[in-house]
JSON list of C-alpha atoms in Angstrom, two decimals:
[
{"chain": "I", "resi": 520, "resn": "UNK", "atom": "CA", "xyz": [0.66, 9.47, 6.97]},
{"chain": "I", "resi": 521, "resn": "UNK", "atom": "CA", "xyz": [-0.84, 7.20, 4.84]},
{"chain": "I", "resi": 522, "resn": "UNK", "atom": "CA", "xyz": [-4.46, 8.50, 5.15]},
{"chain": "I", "resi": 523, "resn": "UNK", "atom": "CA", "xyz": [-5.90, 11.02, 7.07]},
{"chain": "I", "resi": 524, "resn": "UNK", "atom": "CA", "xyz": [-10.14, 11.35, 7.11]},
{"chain": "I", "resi": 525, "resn": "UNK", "atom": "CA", "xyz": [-12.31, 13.69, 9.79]},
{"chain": "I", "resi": 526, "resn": "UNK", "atom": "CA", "xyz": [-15.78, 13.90, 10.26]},
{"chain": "I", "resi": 527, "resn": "UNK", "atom": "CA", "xyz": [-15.11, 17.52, 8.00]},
{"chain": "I", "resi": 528, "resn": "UNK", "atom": "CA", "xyz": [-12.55, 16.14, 5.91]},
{"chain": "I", "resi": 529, "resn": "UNK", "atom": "CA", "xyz": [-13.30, 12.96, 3.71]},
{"chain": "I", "resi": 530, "resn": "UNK", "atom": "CA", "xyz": [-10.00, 11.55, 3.28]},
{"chain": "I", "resi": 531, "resn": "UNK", "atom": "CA", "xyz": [-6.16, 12.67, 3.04]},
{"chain": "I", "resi": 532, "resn": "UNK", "atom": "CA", "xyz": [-4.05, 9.88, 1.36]},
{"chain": "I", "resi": 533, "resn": "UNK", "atom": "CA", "xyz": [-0.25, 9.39, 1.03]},
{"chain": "I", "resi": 534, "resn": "UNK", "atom": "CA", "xyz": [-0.89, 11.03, -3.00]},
{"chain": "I", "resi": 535, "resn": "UNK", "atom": "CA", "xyz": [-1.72, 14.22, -1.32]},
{"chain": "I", "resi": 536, "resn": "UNK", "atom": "CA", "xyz": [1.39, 14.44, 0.46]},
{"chain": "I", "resi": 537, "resn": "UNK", "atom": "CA", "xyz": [3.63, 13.72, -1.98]},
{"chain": "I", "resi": 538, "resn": "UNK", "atom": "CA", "xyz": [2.56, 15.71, -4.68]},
{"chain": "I", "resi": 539, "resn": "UNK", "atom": "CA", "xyz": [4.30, 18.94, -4.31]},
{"chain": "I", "resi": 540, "resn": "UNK", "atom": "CA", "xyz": [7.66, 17.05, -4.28]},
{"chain": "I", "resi": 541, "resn": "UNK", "atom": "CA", "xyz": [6.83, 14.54, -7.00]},
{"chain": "I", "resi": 542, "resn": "UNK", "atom": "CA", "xyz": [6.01, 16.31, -9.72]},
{"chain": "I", "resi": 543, "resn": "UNK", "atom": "CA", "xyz": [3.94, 19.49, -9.27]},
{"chain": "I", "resi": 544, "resn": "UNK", "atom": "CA", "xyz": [1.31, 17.70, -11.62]},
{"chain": "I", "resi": 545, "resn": "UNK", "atom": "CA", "xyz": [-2.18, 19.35, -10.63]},
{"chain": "I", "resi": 546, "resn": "UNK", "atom": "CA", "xyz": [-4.08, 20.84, -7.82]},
{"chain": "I", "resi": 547, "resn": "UNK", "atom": "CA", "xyz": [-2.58, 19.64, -4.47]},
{"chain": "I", "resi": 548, "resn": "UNK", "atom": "CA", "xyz": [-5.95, 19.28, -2.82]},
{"chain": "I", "resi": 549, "resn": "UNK", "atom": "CA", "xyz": [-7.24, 15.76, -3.13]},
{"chain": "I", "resi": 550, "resn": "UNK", "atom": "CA", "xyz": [-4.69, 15.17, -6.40]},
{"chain": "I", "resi": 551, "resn": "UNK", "atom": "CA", "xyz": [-7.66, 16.35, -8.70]},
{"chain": "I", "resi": 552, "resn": "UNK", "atom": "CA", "xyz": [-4.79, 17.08, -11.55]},
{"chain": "I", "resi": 553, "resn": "UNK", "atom": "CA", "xyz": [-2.88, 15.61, -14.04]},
{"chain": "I", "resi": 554, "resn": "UNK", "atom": "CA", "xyz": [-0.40, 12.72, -12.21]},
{"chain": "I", "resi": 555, "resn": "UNK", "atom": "CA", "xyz": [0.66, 10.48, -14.76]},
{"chain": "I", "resi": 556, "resn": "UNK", "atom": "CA", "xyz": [3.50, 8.85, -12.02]},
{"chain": "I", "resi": 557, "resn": "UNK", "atom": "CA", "xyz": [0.53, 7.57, -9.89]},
{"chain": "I", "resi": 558, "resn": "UNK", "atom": "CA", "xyz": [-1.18, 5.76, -12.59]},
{"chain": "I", "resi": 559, "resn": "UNK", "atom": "CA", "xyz": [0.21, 2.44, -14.20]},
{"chain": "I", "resi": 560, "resn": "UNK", "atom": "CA", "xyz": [-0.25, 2.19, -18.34]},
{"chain": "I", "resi": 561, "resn": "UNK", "atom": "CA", "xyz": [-1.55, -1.16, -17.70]},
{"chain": "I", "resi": 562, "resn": "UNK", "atom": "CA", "xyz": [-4.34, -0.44, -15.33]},
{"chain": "I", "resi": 563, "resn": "UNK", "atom": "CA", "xyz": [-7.84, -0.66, -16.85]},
{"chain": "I", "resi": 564, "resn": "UNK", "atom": "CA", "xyz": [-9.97, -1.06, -14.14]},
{"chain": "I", "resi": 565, "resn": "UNK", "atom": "CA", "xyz": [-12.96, 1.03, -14.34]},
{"chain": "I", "resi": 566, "resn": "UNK", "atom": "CA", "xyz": [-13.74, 4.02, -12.06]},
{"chain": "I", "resi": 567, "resn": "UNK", "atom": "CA", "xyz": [-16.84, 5.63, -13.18]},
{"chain": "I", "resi": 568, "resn": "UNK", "atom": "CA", "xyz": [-17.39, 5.69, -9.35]},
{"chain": "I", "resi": 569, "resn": "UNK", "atom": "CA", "xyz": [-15.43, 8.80, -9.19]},
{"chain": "I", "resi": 570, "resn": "UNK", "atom": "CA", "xyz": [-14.44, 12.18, -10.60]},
{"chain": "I", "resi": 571, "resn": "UNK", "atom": "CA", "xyz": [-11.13, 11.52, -9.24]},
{"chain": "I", "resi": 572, "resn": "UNK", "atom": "CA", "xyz": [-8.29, 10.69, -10.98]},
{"chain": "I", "resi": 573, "resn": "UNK", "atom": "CA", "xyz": [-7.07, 6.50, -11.06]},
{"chain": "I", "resi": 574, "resn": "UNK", "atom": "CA", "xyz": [-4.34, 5.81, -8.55]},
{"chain": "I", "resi": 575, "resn": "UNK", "atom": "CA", "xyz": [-2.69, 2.27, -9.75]},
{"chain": "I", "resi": 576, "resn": "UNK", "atom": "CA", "xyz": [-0.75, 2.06, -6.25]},
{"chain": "I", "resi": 577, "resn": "UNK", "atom": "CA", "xyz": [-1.86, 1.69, -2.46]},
{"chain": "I", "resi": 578, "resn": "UNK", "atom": "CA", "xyz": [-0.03, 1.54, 0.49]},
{"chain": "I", "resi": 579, "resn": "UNK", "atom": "CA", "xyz": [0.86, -1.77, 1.63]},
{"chain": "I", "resi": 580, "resn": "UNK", "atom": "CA", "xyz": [-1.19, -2.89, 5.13]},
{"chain": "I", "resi": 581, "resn": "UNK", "atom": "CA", "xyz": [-2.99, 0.22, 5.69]},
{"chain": "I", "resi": 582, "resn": "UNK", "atom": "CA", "xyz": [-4.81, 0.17, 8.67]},
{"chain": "I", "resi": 583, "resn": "UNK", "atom": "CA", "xyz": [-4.25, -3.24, 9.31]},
{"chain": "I", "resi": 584, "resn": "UNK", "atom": "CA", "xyz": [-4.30, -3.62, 13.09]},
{"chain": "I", "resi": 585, "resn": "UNK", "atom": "CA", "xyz": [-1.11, -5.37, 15.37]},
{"chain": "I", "resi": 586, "resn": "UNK", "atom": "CA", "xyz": [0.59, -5.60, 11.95]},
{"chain": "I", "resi": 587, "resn": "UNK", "atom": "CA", "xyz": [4.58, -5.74, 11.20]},
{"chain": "I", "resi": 588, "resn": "UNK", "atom": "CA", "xyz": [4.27, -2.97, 8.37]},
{"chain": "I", "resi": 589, "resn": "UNK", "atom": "CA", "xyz": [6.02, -0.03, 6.62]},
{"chain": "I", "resi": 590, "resn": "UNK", "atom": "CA", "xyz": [2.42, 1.69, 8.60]},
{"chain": "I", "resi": 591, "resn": "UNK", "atom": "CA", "xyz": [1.56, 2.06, 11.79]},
{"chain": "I", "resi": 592, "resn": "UNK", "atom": "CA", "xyz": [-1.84, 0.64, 12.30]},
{"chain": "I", "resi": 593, "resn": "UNK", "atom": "CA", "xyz": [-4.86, 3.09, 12.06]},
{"chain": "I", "resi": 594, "resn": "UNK", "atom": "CA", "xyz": [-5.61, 4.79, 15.35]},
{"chain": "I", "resi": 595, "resn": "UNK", "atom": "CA", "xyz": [-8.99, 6.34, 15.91]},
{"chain": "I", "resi": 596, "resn": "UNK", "atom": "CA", "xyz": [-9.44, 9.71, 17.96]},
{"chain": "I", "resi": 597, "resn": "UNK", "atom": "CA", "xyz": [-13.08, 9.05, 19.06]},
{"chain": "I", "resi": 598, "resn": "UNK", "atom": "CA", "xyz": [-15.53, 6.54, 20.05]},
{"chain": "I", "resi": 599, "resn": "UNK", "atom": "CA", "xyz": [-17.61, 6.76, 16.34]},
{"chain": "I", "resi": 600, "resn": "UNK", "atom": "CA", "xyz": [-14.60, 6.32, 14.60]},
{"chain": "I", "resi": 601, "resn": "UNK", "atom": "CA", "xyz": [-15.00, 9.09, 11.76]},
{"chain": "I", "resi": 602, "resn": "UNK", "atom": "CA", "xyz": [-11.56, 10.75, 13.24]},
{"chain": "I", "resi": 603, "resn": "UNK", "atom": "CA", "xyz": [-8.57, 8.53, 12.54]},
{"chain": "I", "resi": 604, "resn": "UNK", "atom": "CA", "xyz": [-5.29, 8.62, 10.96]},
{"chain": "I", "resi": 605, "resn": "UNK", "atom": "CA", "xyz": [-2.61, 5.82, 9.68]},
{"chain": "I", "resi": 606, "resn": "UNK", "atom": "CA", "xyz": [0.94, 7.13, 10.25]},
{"chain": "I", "resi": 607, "resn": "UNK", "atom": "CA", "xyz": [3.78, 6.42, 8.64]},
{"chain": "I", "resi": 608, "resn": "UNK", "atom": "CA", "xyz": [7.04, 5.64, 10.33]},
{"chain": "I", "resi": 609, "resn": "UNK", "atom": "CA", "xyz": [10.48, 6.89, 10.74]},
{"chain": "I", "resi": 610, "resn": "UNK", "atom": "CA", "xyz": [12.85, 5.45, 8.24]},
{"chain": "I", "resi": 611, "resn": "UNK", "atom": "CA", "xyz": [14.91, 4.44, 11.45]},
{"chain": "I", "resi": 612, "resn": "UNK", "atom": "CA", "xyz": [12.43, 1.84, 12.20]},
{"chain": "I", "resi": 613, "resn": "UNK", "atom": "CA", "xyz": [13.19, 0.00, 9.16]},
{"chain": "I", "resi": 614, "resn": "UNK", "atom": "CA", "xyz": [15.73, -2.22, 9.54]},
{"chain": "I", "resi": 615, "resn": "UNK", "atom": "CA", "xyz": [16.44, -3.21, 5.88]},
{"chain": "I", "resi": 616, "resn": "UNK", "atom": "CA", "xyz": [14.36, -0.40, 3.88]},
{"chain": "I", "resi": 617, "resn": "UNK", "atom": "CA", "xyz": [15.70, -1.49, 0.80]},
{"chain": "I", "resi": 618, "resn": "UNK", "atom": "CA", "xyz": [13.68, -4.78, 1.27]},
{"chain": "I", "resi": 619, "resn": "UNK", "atom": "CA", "xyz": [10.27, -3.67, 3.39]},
{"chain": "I", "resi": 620, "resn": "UNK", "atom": "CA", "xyz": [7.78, -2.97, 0.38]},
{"chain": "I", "resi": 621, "resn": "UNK", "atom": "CA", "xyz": [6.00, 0.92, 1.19]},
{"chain": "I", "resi": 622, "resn": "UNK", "atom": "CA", "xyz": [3.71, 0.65, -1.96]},
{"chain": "I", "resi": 623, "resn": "UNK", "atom": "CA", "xyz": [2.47, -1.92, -3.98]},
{"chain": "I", "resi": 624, "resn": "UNK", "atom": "CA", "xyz": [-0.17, -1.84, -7.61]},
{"chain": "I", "resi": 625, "resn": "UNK", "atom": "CA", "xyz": [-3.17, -2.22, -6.46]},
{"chain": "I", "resi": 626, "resn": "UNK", "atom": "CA", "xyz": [-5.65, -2.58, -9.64]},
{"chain": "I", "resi": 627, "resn": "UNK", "atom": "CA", "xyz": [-8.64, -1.52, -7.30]},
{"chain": "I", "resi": 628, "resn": "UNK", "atom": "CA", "xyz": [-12.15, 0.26, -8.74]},
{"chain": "I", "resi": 629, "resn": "UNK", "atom": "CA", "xyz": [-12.08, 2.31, -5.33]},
{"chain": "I", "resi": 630, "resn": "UNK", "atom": "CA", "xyz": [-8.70, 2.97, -5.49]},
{"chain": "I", "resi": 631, "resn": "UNK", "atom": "CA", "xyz": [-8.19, 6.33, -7.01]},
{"chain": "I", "resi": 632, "resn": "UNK", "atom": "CA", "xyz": [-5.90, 10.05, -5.56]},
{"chain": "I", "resi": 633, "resn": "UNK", "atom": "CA", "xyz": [-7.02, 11.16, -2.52]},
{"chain": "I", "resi": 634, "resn": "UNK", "atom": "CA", "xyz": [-8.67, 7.71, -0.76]},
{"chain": "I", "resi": 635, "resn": "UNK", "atom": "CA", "xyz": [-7.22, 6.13, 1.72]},
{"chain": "I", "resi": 636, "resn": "UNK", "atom": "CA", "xyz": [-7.16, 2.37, -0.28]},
{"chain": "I", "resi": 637, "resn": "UNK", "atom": "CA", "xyz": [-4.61, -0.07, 1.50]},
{"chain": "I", "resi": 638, "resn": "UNK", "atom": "CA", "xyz": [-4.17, -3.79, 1.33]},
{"chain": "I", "resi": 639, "resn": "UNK", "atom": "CA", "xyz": [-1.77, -6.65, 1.80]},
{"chain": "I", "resi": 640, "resn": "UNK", "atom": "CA", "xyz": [-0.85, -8.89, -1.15]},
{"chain": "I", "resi": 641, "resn": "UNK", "atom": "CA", "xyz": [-1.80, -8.64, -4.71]},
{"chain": "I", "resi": 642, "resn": "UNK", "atom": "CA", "xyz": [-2.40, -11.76, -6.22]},
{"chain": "I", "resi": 643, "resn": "UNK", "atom": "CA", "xyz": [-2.78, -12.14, -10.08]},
{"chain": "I", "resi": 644, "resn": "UNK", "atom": "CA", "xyz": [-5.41, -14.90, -9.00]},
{"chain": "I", "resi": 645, "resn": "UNK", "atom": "CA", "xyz": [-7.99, -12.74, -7.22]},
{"chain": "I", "resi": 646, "resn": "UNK", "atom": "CA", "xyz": [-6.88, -13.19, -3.45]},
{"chain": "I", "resi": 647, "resn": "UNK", "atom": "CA", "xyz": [-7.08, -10.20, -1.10]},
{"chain": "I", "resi": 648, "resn": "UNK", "atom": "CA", "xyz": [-9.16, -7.15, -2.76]},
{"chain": "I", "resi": 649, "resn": "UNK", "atom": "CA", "xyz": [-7.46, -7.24, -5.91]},
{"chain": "I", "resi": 650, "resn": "UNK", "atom": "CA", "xyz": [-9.66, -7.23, -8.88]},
{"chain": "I", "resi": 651, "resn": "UNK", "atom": "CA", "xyz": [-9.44, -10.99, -10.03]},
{"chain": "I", "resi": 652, "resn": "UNK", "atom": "CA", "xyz": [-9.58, -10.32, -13.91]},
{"chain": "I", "resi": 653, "resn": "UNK", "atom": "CA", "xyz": [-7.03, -7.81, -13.95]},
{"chain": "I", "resi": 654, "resn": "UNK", "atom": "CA", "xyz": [-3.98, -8.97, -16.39]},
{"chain": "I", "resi": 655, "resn": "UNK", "atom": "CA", "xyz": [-1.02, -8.75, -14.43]},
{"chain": "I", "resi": 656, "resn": "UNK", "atom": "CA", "xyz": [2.50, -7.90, -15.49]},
{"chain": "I", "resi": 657, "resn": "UNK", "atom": "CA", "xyz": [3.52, -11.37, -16.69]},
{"chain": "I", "resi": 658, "resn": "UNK", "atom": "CA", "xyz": [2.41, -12.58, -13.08]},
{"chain": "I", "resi": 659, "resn": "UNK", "atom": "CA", "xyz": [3.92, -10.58, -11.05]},
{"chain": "I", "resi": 660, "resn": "UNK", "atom": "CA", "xyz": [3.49, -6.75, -9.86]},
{"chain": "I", "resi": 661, "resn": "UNK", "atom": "CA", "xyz": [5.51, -3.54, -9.38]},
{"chain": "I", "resi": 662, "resn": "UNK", "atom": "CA", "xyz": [6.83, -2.39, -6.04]},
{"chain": "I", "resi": 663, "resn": "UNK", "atom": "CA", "xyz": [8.33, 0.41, -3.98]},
{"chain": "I", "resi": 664, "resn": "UNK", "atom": "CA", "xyz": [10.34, 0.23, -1.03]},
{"chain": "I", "resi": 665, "resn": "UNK", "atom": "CA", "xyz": [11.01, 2.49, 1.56]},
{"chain": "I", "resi": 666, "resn": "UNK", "atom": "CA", "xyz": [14.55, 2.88, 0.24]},
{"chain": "I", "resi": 667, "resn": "UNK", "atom": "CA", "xyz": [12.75, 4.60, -2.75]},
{"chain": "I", "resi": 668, "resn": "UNK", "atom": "CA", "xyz": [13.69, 1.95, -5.62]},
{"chain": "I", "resi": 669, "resn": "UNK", "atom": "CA", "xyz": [11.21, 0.06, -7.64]},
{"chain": "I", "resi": 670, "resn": "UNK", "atom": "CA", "xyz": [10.76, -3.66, -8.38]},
{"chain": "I", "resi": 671, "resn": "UNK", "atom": "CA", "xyz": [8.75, -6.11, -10.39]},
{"chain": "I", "resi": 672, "resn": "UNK", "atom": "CA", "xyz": [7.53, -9.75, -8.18]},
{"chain": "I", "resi": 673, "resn": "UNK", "atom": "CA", "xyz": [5.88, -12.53, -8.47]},
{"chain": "I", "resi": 674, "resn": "UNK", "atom": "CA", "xyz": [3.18, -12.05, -5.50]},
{"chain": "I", "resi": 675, "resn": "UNK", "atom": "CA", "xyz": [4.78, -15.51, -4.27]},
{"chain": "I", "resi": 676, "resn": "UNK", "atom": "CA", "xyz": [8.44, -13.92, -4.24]},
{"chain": "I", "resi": 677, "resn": "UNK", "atom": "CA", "xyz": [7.49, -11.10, -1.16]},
{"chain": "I", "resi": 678, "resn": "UNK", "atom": "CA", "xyz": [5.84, -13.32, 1.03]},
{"chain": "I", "resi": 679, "resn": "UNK", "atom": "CA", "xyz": [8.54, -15.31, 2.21]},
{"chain": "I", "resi": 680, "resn": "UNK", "atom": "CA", "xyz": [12.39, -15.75, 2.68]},
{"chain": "I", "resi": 681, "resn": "UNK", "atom": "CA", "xyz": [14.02, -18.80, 1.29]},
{"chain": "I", "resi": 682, "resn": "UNK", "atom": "CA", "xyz": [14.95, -21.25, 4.13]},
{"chain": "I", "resi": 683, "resn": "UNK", "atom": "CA", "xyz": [13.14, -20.75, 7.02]},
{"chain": "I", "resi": 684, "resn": "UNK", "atom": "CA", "xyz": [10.15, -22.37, 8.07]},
{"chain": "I", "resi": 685, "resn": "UNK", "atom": "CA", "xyz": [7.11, -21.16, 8.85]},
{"chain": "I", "resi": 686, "resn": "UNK", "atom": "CA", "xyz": [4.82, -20.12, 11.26]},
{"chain": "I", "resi": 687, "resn": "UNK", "atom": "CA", "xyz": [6.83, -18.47, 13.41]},
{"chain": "I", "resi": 688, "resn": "UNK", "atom": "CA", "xyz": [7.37, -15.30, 15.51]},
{"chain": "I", "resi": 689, "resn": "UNK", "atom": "CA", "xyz": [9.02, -12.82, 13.77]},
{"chain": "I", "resi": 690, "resn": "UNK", "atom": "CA", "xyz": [11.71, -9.79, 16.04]},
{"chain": "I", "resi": 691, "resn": "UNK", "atom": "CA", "xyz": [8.76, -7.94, 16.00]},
{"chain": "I", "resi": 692, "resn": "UNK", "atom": "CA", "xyz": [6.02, -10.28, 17.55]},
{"chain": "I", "resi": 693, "resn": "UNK", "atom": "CA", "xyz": [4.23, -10.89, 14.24]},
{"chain": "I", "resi": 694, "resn": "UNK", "atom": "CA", "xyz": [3.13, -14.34, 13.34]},
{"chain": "I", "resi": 695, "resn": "UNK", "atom": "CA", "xyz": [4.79, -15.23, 10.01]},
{"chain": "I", "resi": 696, "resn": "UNK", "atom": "CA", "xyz": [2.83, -17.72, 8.13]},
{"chain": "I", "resi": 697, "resn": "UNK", "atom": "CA", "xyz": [4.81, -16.77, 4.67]},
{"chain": "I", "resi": 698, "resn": "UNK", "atom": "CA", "xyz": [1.65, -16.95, 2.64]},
{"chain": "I", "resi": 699, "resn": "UNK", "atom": "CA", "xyz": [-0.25, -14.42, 0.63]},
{"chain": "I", "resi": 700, "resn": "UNK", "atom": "CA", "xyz": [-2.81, -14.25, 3.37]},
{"chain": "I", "resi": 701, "resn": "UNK", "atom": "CA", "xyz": [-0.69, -13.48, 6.43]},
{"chain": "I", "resi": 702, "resn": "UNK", "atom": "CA", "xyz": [3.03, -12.46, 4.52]},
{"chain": "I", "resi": 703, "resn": "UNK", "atom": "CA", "xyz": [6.32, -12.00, 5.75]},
{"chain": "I", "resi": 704, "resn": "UNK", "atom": "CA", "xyz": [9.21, -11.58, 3.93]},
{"chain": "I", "resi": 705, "resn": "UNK", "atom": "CA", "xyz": [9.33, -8.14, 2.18]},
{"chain": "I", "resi": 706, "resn": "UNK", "atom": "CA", "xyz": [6.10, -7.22, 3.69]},
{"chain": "I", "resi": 707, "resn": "UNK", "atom": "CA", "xyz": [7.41, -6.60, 7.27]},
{"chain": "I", "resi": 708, "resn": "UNK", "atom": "CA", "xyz": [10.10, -4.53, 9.03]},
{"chain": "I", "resi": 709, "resn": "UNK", "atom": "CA", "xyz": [11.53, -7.55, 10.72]},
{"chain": "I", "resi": 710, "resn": "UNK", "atom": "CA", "xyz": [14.27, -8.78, 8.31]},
{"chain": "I", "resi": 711, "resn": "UNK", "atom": "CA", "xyz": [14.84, -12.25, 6.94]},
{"chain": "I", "resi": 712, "resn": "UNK", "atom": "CA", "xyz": [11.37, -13.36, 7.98]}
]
């Protein structure tokens, strides 16, 4: 899953499942150790929010409803909505996993291990939730796909594929506009949108 929370439980994040195969770095409740692979060297946004450790990454649409995501859109399991859960999918729903981004930096002062931070694009110029004086990597950002390799983009690069025009319906029902707001490209399962 990509986050977990109960009315007991205040939140289980992607971090938390991970850990044990990643690197054995800390406790594996809430990610309170030492888990240098979660945090960027870049990243300087402040935290003193928490006693958590900073998380640099997020997962890319959580909860984002009637989406076209690497996550299934966040389903709640009663009427006050303080049960819920965003799951992941099977890696046979992705068509081309080696282009559908799974994570993405997310330079966030709430984003730290254990919450269940999510978001669409990062944008070096402050659109989305992204903090808008945070230095980017020479304008662009890291990413993981669900094939499990890494890549720096320019925000620009992952919201759209070269030649078609947009809007449009993508195989999945999605409206493409190929912008930073509502993104296509390597944000969605649908390939070549």
């Amino acid at each position: 899953p990509a986050r977990y929370s109960n009315a007991t439980v205040t939140a289980f994040a992607w971090d938390n499942y991970i850990e044990a195969y990643a690197q054995k770095a800390g406790s594996t409740f809430y990610g309170t150790g030492n888990n240098p692979y979660l945090l960027c060297p870049s990243d300087s946004v402040d935290r003193t929010n928490t006693t958590r450790n900073k998380r640099s990454y997020a997962v890319a649409g959580s909860a984002n409803t009637g989406s076209d995501e690497a996550w299934k859109p966040e389903v709640a399991f009663d009427a006050g909505y303080t049960d819920y859960i965003t799951e992941g999918r099977p890696l046979a729903e992705f068509v081309a996993p080696a282009s559908t981004i799974l994570l993405a930096e997310a330079p966030l002062n709430n984003n730290w291990i254990g919450t269940n931070s999510g978001y669409r694009v990062p944008s070096p110029n402050g659109q989305t939730n992204v903090a808008p004086n945070k230095p980017s990597h020479s304008e662009g950002w890291n990413y993981g796909f669900a094939d499990g390799h890494a890549k720096w983009f320019k925000p620009q690069q992952t919201v759209s594929t070269p030649g078609i025009t947009y809007p449009f319906k993508n195989a999945n029902g999605y409206t493409c506009q190929g912008t930073v707001a509502t993104p296509c490209g390597l944000w969605t399962l649908s390939d070549n949108d």
